[in-house]
mmCIF file of C-alpha atoms and ligand atoms in Angstrom:
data_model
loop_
_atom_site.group_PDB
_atom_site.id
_atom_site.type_symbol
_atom_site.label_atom_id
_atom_site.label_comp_id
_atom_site.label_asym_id
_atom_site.label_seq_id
_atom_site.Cartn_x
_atom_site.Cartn_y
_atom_site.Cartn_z
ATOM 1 C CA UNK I 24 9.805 4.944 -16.966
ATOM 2 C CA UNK I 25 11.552 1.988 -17.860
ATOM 3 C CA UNK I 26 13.408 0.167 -14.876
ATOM 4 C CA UNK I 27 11.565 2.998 -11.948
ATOM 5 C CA UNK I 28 11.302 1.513 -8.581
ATOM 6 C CA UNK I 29 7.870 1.480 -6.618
ATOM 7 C CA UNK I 30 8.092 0.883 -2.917
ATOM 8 C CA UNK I 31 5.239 -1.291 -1.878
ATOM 9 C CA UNK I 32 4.485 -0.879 1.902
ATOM 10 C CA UNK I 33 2.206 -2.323 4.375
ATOM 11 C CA UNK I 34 1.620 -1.315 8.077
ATOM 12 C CA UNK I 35 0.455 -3.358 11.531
ATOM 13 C CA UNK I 36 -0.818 -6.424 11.530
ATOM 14 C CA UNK I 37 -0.347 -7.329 7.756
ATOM 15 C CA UNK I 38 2.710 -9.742 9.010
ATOM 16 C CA UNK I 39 -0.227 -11.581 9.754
ATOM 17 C CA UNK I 40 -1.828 -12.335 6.947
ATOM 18 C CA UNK I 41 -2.916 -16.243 6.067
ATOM 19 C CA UNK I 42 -3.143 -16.376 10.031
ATOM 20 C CA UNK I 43 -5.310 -13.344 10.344
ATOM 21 C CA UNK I 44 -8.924 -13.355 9.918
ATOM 22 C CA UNK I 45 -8.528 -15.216 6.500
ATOM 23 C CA UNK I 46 -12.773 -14.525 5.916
ATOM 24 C CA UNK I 47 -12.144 -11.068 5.828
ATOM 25 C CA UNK I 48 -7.908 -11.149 4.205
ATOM 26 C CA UNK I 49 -7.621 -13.706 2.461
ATOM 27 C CA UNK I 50 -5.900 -16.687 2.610
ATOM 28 C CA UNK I 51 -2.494 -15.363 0.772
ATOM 29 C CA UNK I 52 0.497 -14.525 3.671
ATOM 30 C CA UNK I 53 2.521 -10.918 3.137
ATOM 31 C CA UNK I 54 5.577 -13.450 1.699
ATOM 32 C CA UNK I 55 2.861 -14.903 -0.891
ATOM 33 C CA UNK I 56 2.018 -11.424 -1.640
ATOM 34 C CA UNK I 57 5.820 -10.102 -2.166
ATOM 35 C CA UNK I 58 6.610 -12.767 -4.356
ATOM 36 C CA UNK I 59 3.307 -12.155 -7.012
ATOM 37 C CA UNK I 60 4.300 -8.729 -6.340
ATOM 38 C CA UNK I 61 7.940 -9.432 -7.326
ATOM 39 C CA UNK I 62 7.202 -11.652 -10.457
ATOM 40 C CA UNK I 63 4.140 -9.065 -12.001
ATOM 41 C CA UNK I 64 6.782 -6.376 -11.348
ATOM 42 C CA UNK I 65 9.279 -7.846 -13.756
ATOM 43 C CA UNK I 66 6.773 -8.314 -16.439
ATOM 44 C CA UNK I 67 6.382 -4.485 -16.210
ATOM 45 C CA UNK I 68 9.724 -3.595 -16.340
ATOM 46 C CA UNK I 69 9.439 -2.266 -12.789
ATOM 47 C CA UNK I 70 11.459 -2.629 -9.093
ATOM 48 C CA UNK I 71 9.877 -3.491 -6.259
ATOM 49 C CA UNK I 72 11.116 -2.555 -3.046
ATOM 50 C CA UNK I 73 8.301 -4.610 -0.514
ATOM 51 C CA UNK I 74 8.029 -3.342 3.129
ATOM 52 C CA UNK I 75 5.955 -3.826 5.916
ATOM 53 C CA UNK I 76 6.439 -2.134 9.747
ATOM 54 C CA UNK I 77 4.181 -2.640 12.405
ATOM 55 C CA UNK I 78 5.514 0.889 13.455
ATOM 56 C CA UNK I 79 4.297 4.333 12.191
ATOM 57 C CA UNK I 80 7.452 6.471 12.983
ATOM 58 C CA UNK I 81 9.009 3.976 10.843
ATOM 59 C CA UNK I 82 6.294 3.903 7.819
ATOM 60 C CA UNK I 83 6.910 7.495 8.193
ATOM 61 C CA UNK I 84 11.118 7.203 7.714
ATOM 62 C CA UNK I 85 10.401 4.679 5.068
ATOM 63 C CA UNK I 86 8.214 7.195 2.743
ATOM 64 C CA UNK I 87 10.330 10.579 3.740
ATOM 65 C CA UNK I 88 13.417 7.843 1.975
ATOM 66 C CA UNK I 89 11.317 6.667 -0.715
ATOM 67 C CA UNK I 90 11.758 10.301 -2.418
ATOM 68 C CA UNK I 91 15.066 10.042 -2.655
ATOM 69 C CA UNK I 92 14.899 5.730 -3.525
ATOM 70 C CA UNK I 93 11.757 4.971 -5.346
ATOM 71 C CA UNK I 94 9.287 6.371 -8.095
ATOM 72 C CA UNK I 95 6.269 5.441 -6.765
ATOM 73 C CA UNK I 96 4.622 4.545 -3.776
ATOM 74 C CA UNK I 97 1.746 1.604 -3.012
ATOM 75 C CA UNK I 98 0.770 1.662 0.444
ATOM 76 C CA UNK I 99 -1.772 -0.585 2.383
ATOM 77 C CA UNK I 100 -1.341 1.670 5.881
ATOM 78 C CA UNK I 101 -3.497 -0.703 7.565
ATOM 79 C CA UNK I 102 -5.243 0.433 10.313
ATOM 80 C CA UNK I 103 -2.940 3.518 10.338
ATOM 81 C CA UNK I 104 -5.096 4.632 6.990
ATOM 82 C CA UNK I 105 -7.852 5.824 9.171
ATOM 83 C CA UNK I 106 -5.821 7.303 12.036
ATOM 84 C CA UNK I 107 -2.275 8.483 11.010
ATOM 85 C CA UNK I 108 -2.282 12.215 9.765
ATOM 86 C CA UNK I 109 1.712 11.891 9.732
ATOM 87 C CA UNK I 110 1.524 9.206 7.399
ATOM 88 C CA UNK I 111 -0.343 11.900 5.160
ATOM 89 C CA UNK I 112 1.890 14.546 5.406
ATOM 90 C CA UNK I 113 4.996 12.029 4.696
ATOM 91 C CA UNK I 114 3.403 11.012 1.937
ATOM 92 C CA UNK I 115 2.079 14.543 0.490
ATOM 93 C CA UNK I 116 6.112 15.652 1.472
ATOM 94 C CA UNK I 117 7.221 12.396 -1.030
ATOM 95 C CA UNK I 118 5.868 14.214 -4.026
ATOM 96 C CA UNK I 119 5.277 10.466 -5.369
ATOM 97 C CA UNK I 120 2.563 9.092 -7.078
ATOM 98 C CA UNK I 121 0.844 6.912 -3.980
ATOM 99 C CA UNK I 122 -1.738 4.618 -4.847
ATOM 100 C CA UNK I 123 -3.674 2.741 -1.905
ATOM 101 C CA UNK I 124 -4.610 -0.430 -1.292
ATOM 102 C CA UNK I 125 -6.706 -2.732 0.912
ATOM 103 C CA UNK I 126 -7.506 -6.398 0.483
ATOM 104 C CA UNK I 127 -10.764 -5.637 2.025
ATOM 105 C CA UNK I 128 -13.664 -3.390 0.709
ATOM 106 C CA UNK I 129 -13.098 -1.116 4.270
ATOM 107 C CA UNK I 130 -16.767 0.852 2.982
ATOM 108 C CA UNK I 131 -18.275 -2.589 3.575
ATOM 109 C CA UNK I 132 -17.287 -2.777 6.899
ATOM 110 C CA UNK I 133 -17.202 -0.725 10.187
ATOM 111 C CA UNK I 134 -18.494 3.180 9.768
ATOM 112 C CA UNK I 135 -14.526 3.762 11.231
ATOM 113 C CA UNK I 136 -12.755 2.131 8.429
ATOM 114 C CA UNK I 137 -14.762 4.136 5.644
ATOM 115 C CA UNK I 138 -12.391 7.432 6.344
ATOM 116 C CA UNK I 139 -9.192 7.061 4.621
ATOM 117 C CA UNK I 140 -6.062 10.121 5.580
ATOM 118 C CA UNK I 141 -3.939 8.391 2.887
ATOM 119 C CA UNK I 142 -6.554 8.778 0.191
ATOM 120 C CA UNK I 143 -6.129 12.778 0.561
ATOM 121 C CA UNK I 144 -2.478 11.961 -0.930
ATOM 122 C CA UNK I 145 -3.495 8.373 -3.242
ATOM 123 C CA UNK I 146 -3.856 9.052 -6.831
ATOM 124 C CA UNK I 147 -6.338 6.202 -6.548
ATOM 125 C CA UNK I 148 -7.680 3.464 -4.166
ATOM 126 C CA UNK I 149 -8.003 -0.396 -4.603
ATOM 127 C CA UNK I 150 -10.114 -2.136 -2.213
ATOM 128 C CA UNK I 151 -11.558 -5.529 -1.609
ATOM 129 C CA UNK I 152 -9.864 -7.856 -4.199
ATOM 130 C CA UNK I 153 -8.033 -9.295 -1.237
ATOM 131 C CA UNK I 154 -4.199 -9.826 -2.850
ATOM 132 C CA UNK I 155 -4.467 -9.268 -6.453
ATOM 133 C CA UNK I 156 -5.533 -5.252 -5.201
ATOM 134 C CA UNK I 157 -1.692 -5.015 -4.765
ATOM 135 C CA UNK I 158 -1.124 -6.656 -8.603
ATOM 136 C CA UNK I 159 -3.487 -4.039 -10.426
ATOM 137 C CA UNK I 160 -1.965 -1.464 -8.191
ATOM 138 C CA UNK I 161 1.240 -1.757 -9.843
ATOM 139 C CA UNK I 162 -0.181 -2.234 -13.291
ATOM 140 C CA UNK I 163 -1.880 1.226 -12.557
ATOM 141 C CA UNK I 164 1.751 2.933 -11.426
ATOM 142 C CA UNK I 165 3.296 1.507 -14.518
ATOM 143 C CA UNK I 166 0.901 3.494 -16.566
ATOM 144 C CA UNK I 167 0.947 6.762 -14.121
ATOM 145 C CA UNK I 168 4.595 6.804 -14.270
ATOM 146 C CA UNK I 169 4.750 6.310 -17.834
ATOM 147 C CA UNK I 170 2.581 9.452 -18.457
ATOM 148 C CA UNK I 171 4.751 11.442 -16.447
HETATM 149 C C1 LIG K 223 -6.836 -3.152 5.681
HETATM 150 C C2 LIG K 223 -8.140 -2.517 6.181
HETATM 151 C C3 LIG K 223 -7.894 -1.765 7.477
HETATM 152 O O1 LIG K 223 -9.107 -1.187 7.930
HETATM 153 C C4 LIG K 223 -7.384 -2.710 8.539
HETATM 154 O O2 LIG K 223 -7.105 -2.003 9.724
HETATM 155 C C5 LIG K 223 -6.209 -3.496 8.094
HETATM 156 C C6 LIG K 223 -6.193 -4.023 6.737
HETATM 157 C C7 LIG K 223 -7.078 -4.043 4.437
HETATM 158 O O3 LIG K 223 -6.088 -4.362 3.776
HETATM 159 O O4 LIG K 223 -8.217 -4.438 4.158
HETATM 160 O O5 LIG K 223 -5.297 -3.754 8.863
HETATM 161 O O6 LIG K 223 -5.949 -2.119 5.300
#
């Protein structure tokens, strides 16, 4: 779908990155990550509409909108991933092909961060190639929303 718009969206904390425990994120900021984001996005004839809330009520407003505004959702949720069943059902209500993301490999890590409630709605998952996750994420949404 030539010209489709994915919203890419990222929940608490990720305003942080670069600052934030670079070991485990990286040492790429969110406005390092929009703009590779941004320029990959052109290259495959796509729109990207990059968020990020520190607020799940508005996460939630953001993906009930992006059915109306957007073809395809990429979502790093954050720590809301493992807790937020109303970021599920906003996203299973989108009727959007979701694909999640994590610059961390979260089954490496705590037992707590190995249950996702957004994978129940992701076509697929990327984890643990800290910010080029988000690149092949949209390189995989460019082919799902071609197929469609
Ligand atoms: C994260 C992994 C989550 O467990 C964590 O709460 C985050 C970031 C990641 O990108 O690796 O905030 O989603």
């Amino acid at each position: 779908m030539a010209g489709a718009t994915i919203l890419v969206l990222n929940g608490p904390n990720l305003n942080l990155l670069g600052v934030r425990e670079p070991a485990t994120y990286g040492p790429d900021t969110l406005a390092d990550i929009e703009e590779s984001c941004l320029e990959r996005a052109a290259e495959l004839d796509l729109a990207v509409d990059f968020r990020q809330s520190n607020h799940e009520g508005q996460l939630v407003d953001w993906i009930q909108e992006a059915r109306e505004n957007a073809d395809g959702i990429v979502l790093n949720a954050g720590a809301y991933t493992h807790t937020s069943i109303a970021i599920l059902d906003a996203l299973k209500a989108s009727e959007l092909p979701v694909i999640e993301v994590h610059l961390s490999n979260i089954h490496r890590r705590e037992n707590f961060r190995r249950h996702s409630y957004v994978s129940e709605a992701a076509q697929g998952v990327i984890c643990g190639f800290g910010a080029l996750g988000y690149l092949l994420a949209l390189e995989a949404m460019a082919q799902l929303i071609k197929r469609d």
